[in-house]
Amino acid sequence: MSKKTIISRPYKKAFKLKVLAKKKENIRRKLVVTAKKLSLKAKQLAVIAKEKESVRRKLVVTDKNLKFKAKQLALTDENLEQIKAKDEAIISSIGDGLMVIDKNSNIVLVNKAFEKILGWKIKEVQGKSLFKIVPTVDSAGKNIAESKRLVTKTLKEHTTTTAIVSYLRKDRSLLPVVLTVSPIIVKGNFIGAVEVFRDVTKEKEIDKAKTEFVSLASHQLRTPLTTVSWYSEMLLAGDVGKLTPDQNKYLEEIYKGNKRMIALVNTLLNVSRLELGTSLVEPEPTDIIALAKNVVVEQKLKIEEKKLIITQKFSTAVPIFSADPKLLRMVFQNLLTNAINYTPEGGKITIEIALSAERSKILIKISDTGYGIPENQQDKIFTKLFRADNVRDKDTEGTGLGLYIVKSIIEDSKGKIWFESEENKGTTFFITLPLKGMKKNKGTKNLS
Amino acid sequence: MKYMINETTKGKTVLVIEDEQPLLNVIKTKLEKNSFVVTTARTILQALNYLKKAGSVDAIWLDHYLLGKEDGLDFVTELKSHEGQWKKIPIFVISNTASPDNIKSYIRLGISKYFVKNEYQLDNIVAEIKSFLENLKE
């Protein structure tokens, strides 16, 4: 055996053990590192686990919220359904006919009343042109052209208007209606129009009945008055024998009383017609100054009898304007005869007609130096049958209806009337009338 | 009252159509005092029958509302569409009640004049009828 061999075996073993120990140490160190890394990872996982748990909890809450919201939406949906159903029920059950059209005048929606009144079913009219489905006819029976219909005006100008026309039903029968067309504007955008109409057959019949009543009352009241009038006339003329002076006197009173009655019946009939809205207004180009002058001439006799001084101030700027001359004449006649009757002998009456400063109105002024209206009775002067105390004795003939009629005529013409008065000093009546004139009224009776 | 006998209207025939008897009487009396020869009728039927028998009259005094179904307008329509002399007879409508539409229709049909009874004395109506007929002659 060599030295090498004797030394190396235990040395080699020790060396190997050292190496092993080092390796173990390394491994041990690596294990420590790994253990540390694992510990770190474990910590990290713990954090992630916590986060997951937190997220899981949040999801649970969110889930609860979503379920709650879903419930709410379901309720809202139900509500909306109900509201929709209610709205539909409301539109459906509106007693008046209703149709909604789009910008091109095609029918979008109609209600039950429309179906019932006109005879069409919703399915038959949806999407179709309003003009074809519901033609309109005027009071003379002529078809109203598309361009003249209210609907066209609303579609163009976005305004609301009302009119009375007749519709043609599905079966081509006529139906008088009053209709209103209004624009539909959503968030500032014009999207269509709504036409609502009502069957006025009943109203028309009532109107006709009223007119016939006034006509009949007129006839029944006037005929006996004519009899008394003409028979008195014959007696007074001596046609059936000579009368004694006393008989003559008594008959004169009968005749005068009868004349007052005739005037009263006429006036009452005018009032009836004005109130029932059946009086005819027929505007035509009218020279108001010529008319006023003419009324003054008519009263010439009475003016001269009472030695009254009449001054007429008529501006040349007043143009011919649209008015019903019959009604205007009544206004002048009433105011002038009042001035004449209620002014003592030798008094002054002034009539003025001029144009307003803005040239949009006609101004009329009639003043007198007469008995005036007592202050405590001034508020009643335009009421029916009212006559102020201070004139009732002096003049038994007034009906108390003249000013009521005048006021009605002026106000129907969109004008104004008022007065200033002082007892025993005089009265002035003021009237303004719009220059654009009186509106035509398709009434059925003339005021007499 | 002194009645002047007017040569041109003396003996002229008038048909008065009026439903109120008292008015009919007083109108007849007044017209006769003015030398007219008067026939009366209270319905359109009576009036037409008389015209058929008499052939014609010089003037007709017509009320609007009458007894029976037809009224003054029906009568005037009938006369104005007649082929013979009836078309030319001057018709005076004297009524208390015809509505403005009716008045327009009367005028369009060609009546000579319309009077509202209550607004005229009997004398004045008769005087106007007289002067109308006198002017016709000329």
mmCIF file of C-alpha atoms in Angstrom, chain A residues 17-229:
data_model
loop_
_atom_site.group_PDB
_atom_site.id
_atom_site.type_symbol
_atom_site.label_atom_id
_atom_site.label_comp_id
_atom_site.label_asym_id
_atom_site.label_seq_id
_atom_site.Cartn_x
_atom_site.Cartn_y
_atom_site.Cartn_z
ATOM 1 C CA LEU A 17 -18.688 14.414 3.919
ATOM 2 C CA LYS A 18 -17.691 18.054 3.719
ATOM 3 C CA VAL A 19 -18.987 18.299 0.218
ATOM 4 C CA LEU A 20 -22.171 16.594 1.294
ATOM 5 C CA ALA A 21 -22.441 18.860 4.257
ATOM 6 C CA LYS A 22 -21.969 21.848 2.001
ATOM 7 C CA LYS A 23 -24.525 20.501 -0.354
ATOM 8 C CA LYS A 24 -26.865 19.944 2.524
ATOM 9 C CA GLU A 25 -26.161 23.397 3.734
ATOM 10 C CA ASN A 26 -26.878 24.743 0.267
ATOM 11 C CA ILE A 27 -29.997 22.746 0.061
ATOM 12 C CA ARG A 28 -30.880 23.827 3.518
ATOM 13 C CA ARG A 29 -30.274 27.437 2.535
ATOM 14 C CA LYS A 30 -32.261 26.949 -0.632
ATOM 15 C CA LEU A 31 -35.008 25.390 1.394
ATOM 16 C CA VAL A 32 -34.964 28.351 3.713
ATOM 17 C CA VAL A 33 -35.220 30.683 0.710
ATOM 18 C CA THR A 34 -37.928 28.548 -0.761
ATOM 19 C CA ALA A 35 -39.656 28.465 2.619
ATOM 20 C CA LYS A 36 -39.392 32.198 2.745
ATOM 21 C CA LYS A 37 -40.707 32.467 -0.824
ATOM 22 C CA LEU A 38 -43.523 30.107 0.020
ATOM 23 C CA SER A 39 -44.319 32.098 3.094
ATOM 24 C CA LEU A 40 -44.398 35.234 0.969
ATOM 25 C CA LYS A 41 -46.516 33.520 -1.636
ATOM 26 C CA ALA A 42 -48.789 32.257 1.106
ATOM 27 C CA LYS A 43 -49.149 35.793 2.340
ATOM 28 C CA GLN A 44 -49.865 36.966 -1.165
ATOM 29 C CA LEU A 45 -52.429 34.241 -1.655
ATOM 30 C CA ALA A 46 -53.991 35.211 1.636
ATOM 31 C CA VAL A 47 -54.311 38.792 0.389
ATOM 32 C CA ILE A 48 -55.773 37.589 -2.901
ATOM 33 C CA ALA A 49 -58.120 35.357 -1.013
ATOM 34 C CA LYS A 50 -59.221 38.333 1.032
ATOM 35 C CA GLU A 51 -59.736 40.379 -2.092
ATOM 36 C CA LYS A 52 -61.695 37.587 -3.632
ATOM 37 C CA GLU A 53 -63.817 37.383 -0.576
ATOM 38 C CA SER A 54 -64.389 41.111 -0.702
ATOM 39 C CA VAL A 55 -65.291 40.946 -4.380
ATOM 40 C CA ARG A 56 -67.526 37.996 -3.686
ATOM 41 C CA ARG A 57 -69.282 40.009 -1.018
ATOM 42 C CA LYS A 58 -69.652 42.946 -3.357
ATOM 43 C CA LEU A 59 -71.077 40.709 -6.017
ATOM 44 C CA VAL A 60 -73.622 39.473 -3.556
ATOM 45 C CA VAL A 61 -74.664 43.040 -2.789
ATOM 46 C CA THR A 62 -74.713 43.919 -6.474
ATOM 47 C CA ASP A 63 -76.756 40.844 -7.115
ATOM 48 C CA LYS A 64 -79.212 41.927 -4.468
ATOM 49 C CA ASN A 65 -79.339 45.440 -5.929
ATOM 50 C CA LEU A 66 -79.880 44.137 -9.416
ATOM 51 C CA LYS A 67 -82.670 41.907 -8.242
ATOM 52 C CA PHE A 68 -84.237 44.882 -6.494
ATOM 53 C CA LYS A 69 -83.876 47.064 -9.558
ATOM 54 C CA ALA A 70 -85.366 44.353 -11.703
ATOM 55 C CA LYS A 71 -88.337 44.279 -9.377
ATOM 56 C CA GLN A 72 -88.663 48.027 -9.605
ATOM 57 C CA LEU A 73 -88.472 47.969 -13.369
ATOM 58 C CA ALA A 74 -91.083 45.305 -13.427
ATOM 59 C CA LEU A 75 -93.326 47.560 -11.346
ATOM 60 C CA THR A 76 -92.563 50.543 -13.556
ATOM 61 C CA ASP A 77 -93.359 48.475 -16.577
ATOM 62 C CA GLU A 78 -96.617 47.502 -14.996
ATOM 63 C CA ASN A 79 -97.331 51.110 -14.183
ATOM 64 C CA LEU A 80 -96.505 52.187 -17.690
ATOM 65 C CA GLU A 81 -98.783 49.506 -19.009
ATOM 66 C CA GLN A 82 -101.495 50.740 -16.719
ATOM 67 C CA ILE A 83 -100.893 54.355 -17.627
ATOM 68 C CA LYS A 84 -100.891 53.460 -21.294
ATOM 69 C CA ALA A 85 -104.070 51.519 -20.843
ATOM 70 C CA LYS A 86 -105.586 54.409 -18.917
ATOM 71 C CA ASP A 87 -104.571 56.930 -21.572
ATOM 72 C CA GLU A 88 -105.991 54.730 -24.251
ATOM 73 C CA ALA A 89 -109.155 54.321 -22.258
ATOM 74 C CA ILE A 90 -109.393 58.087 -21.802
ATOM 75 C CA ILE A 91 -108.842 58.845 -25.465
ATOM 76 C CA SER A 92 -111.159 56.031 -26.377
ATOM 77 C CA SER A 93 -113.931 57.165 -24.128
ATOM 78 C CA ILE A 94 -113.773 60.880 -24.900
ATOM 79 C CA GLY A 95 -117.272 61.610 -26.024
ATOM 80 C CA ASP A 96 -116.028 63.896 -28.745
ATOM 81 C CA GLY A 97 -114.466 62.518 -31.871
ATOM 82 C CA LEU A 98 -110.697 62.755 -32.003
ATOM 83 C CA MET A 99 -108.164 62.214 -34.741
ATOM 84 C CA VAL A 100 -104.439 62.686 -34.711
ATOM 85 C CA ILE A 101 -102.673 63.357 -37.972
ATOM 86 C CA ASP A 102 -99.027 63.646 -38.918
ATOM 87 C CA LYS A 103 -97.361 66.505 -40.754
ATOM 88 C CA ASN A 104 -98.582 65.128 -44.075
ATOM 89 C CA SER A 105 -102.182 65.045 -42.879
ATOM 90 C CA ASN A 106 -102.322 61.276 -42.734
ATOM 91 C CA ILE A 107 -104.358 59.776 -39.915
ATOM 92 C CA VAL A 108 -102.248 58.357 -37.106
ATOM 93 C CA LEU A 109 -104.827 57.698 -34.432
ATOM 94 C CA VAL A 110 -108.574 57.968 -33.952
ATOM 95 C CA ASN A 111 -110.777 57.198 -30.965
ATOM 96 C CA LYS A 112 -113.962 55.192 -30.480
ATOM 97 C CA ALA A 113 -116.163 58.251 -30.778
ATOM 98 C CA PHE A 114 -114.688 58.902 -34.213
ATOM 99 C CA GLU A 115 -115.594 55.361 -35.242
ATOM 100 C CA LYS A 116 -119.059 55.662 -33.833
ATOM 101 C CA ILE A 117 -119.868 59.111 -35.174
ATOM 102 C CA LEU A 118 -118.402 58.790 -38.651
ATOM 103 C CA GLY A 119 -118.845 55.076 -39.300
ATOM 104 C CA TRP A 120 -115.188 54.246 -40.033
ATOM 105 C CA LYS A 121 -113.105 51.593 -38.219
ATOM 106 C CA ILE A 122 -109.602 52.478 -37.014
ATOM 107 C CA LYS A 123 -108.033 49.887 -39.311
ATOM 108 C CA GLU A 124 -109.764 51.401 -42.327
ATOM 109 C CA VAL A 125 -108.406 54.881 -41.767
ATOM 110 C CA GLN A 126 -104.943 54.495 -40.265
ATOM 111 C CA GLY A 127 -102.313 55.954 -42.551
ATOM 112 C CA LYS A 128 -104.879 57.354 -44.954
ATOM 113 C CA SER A 129 -105.252 61.027 -45.857
ATOM 114 C CA LEU A 130 -107.607 62.981 -43.592
ATOM 115 C CA PHE A 131 -108.962 64.864 -46.570
ATOM 116 C CA LYS A 132 -110.090 61.670 -48.276
ATOM 117 C CA ILE A 133 -111.589 60.031 -45.206
ATOM 118 C CA VAL A 134 -113.397 63.048 -43.747
ATOM 119 C CA PRO A 135 -114.440 65.528 -46.433
ATOM 120 C CA THR A 136 -116.051 68.716 -45.141
ATOM 121 C CA VAL A 137 -118.904 70.684 -46.563
ATOM 122 C CA ASP A 138 -119.843 74.319 -45.893
ATOM 123 C CA SER A 139 -123.282 75.636 -44.932
ATOM 124 C CA ALA A 140 -124.228 75.947 -48.600
ATOM 125 C CA GLY A 141 -123.469 72.274 -49.176
ATOM 126 C CA LYS A 142 -120.303 72.876 -51.184
ATOM 127 C CA ASN A 143 -117.173 70.803 -50.622
ATOM 128 C CA ILE A 144 -114.462 72.722 -48.794
ATOM 129 C CA ALA A 145 -111.178 72.566 -50.709
ATOM 130 C CA GLU A 146 -108.132 71.083 -48.991
ATOM 131 C CA SER A 147 -106.364 74.416 -49.039
ATOM 132 C CA LYS A 148 -109.231 76.111 -47.201
ATOM 133 C CA ARG A 149 -109.629 73.575 -44.404
ATOM 134 C CA LEU A 150 -108.743 74.428 -40.820
ATOM 135 C CA VAL A 151 -106.383 71.479 -40.694
ATOM 136 C CA THR A 152 -104.312 72.945 -43.520
ATOM 137 C CA LYS A 153 -104.090 76.254 -41.673
ATOM 138 C CA THR A 154 -102.906 74.529 -38.510
ATOM 139 C CA LEU A 155 -100.369 72.401 -40.360
ATOM 140 C CA LYS A 156 -98.972 75.541 -41.979
ATOM 141 C CA GLU A 157 -99.174 78.089 -39.202
ATOM 142 C CA HIS A 158 -99.152 75.863 -36.087
ATOM 143 C CA THR A 159 -102.157 77.725 -34.643
ATOM 144 C CA THR A 160 -105.316 76.456 -32.963
ATOM 145 C CA THR A 161 -108.647 77.276 -34.610
ATOM 146 C CA THR A 162 -112.311 76.378 -34.304
ATOM 147 C CA ALA A 163 -115.064 76.256 -36.895
ATOM 148 C CA ILE A 164 -118.536 74.936 -37.547
ATOM 149 C CA VAL A 165 -118.802 72.801 -40.673
ATOM 150 C CA SER A 166 -120.441 69.612 -41.832
ATOM 151 C CA TYR A 167 -118.563 66.351 -42.211
ATOM 152 C CA LEU A 168 -119.428 63.650 -44.687
ATOM 153 C CA ARG A 169 -119.725 60.317 -42.919
ATOM 154 C CA LYS A 170 -118.538 57.047 -44.422
ATOM 155 C CA ASP A 171 -122.039 56.566 -45.819
ATOM 156 C CA ARG A 172 -121.888 60.102 -47.290
ATOM 157 C CA SER A 173 -124.561 61.447 -44.937
ATOM 158 C CA LEU A 174 -124.061 64.959 -43.582
ATOM 159 C CA LEU A 175 -123.127 65.661 -39.982
ATOM 160 C CA PRO A 176 -122.964 69.197 -38.581
ATOM 161 C CA VAL A 177 -119.990 69.535 -36.217
ATOM 162 C CA VAL A 178 -118.031 72.083 -34.283
ATOM 163 C CA LEU A 179 -114.355 71.271 -34.521
ATOM 164 C CA THR A 180 -111.076 72.448 -33.040
ATOM 165 C CA VAL A 181 -107.715 71.778 -34.644
ATOM 166 C CA SER A 182 -104.523 72.221 -32.627
ATOM 167 C CA PRO A 183 -100.878 71.609 -33.427
ATOM 168 C CA ILE A 184 -98.859 68.903 -31.616
ATOM 169 C CA ILE A 185 -95.493 70.255 -30.574
ATOM 170 C CA VAL A 186 -92.976 68.001 -28.830
ATOM 171 C CA LYS A 187 -89.830 69.634 -27.419
ATOM 172 C CA GLY A 188 -90.248 72.543 -29.786
ATOM 173 C CA ASN A 189 -90.829 70.363 -32.839
ATOM 174 C CA PHE A 190 -94.078 70.405 -34.739
ATOM 175 C CA ILE A 191 -95.036 66.805 -35.469
ATOM 176 C CA GLY A 192 -98.684 66.856 -36.413
ATOM 177 C CA ALA A 193 -102.125 68.004 -35.347
ATOM 178 C CA VAL A 194 -105.147 66.928 -33.347
ATOM 179 C CA GLU A 195 -108.672 67.517 -34.595
ATOM 180 C CA VAL A 196 -111.437 67.214 -32.021
ATOM 181 C CA PHE A 197 -115.041 67.478 -33.150
ATOM 182 C CA ARG A 198 -118.497 67.366 -31.620
ATOM 183 C CA ASP A 199 -121.810 66.480 -33.183
ATOM 184 C CA VAL A 200 -123.956 69.620 -33.046
ATOM 185 C CA THR A 201 -127.070 68.279 -34.726
ATOM 186 C CA LYS A 202 -128.969 68.822 -31.497
ATOM 187 C CA GLU A 203 -127.681 72.351 -31.116
ATOM 188 C CA LYS A 204 -128.684 73.184 -34.661
ATOM 189 C CA GLU A 205 -132.153 71.874 -34.002
ATOM 190 C CA ILE A 206 -132.422 73.952 -30.865
ATOM 191 C CA ASP A 207 -131.250 76.985 -32.790
ATOM 192 C CA LYS A 208 -133.854 76.349 -35.448
ATOM 193 C CA ALA A 209 -136.513 75.955 -32.779
ATOM 194 C CA LYS A 210 -135.464 79.245 -31.177
ATOM 195 C CA THR A 211 -135.686 81.038 -34.482
ATOM 196 C CA GLU A 212 -139.095 79.589 -35.191
ATOM 197 C CA PHE A 213 -140.235 80.586 -31.738
ATOM 198 C CA VAL A 214 -139.163 84.171 -32.272
ATOM 199 C CA SER A 215 -140.820 84.149 -35.671
ATOM 200 C CA LEU A 216 -144.048 82.765 -34.244
ATOM 201 C CA ALA A 217 -144.009 85.117 -31.247
ATOM 202 C CA SER A 218 -143.431 87.918 -33.706
ATOM 203 C CA HIS A 219 -146.450 86.979 -35.767
ATOM 204 C CA GLN A 220 -148.757 86.269 -32.831
ATOM 205 C CA LEU A 221 -147.862 89.465 -31.000
ATOM 206 C CA ARG A 222 -147.966 91.740 -33.994
ATOM 207 C CA THR A 223 -151.184 90.655 -35.671
ATOM 208 C CA PRO A 224 -153.622 91.895 -33.008
ATOM 209 C CA LEU A 225 -151.602 95.108 -32.796
ATOM 210 C CA THR A 226 -152.122 95.639 -36.516
ATOM 211 C CA THR A 227 -155.833 95.069 -36.080
ATOM 212 C CA VAL A 228 -156.117 97.703 -33.345
ATOM 213 C CA SER A 229 -153.930 100.060 -35.321
#
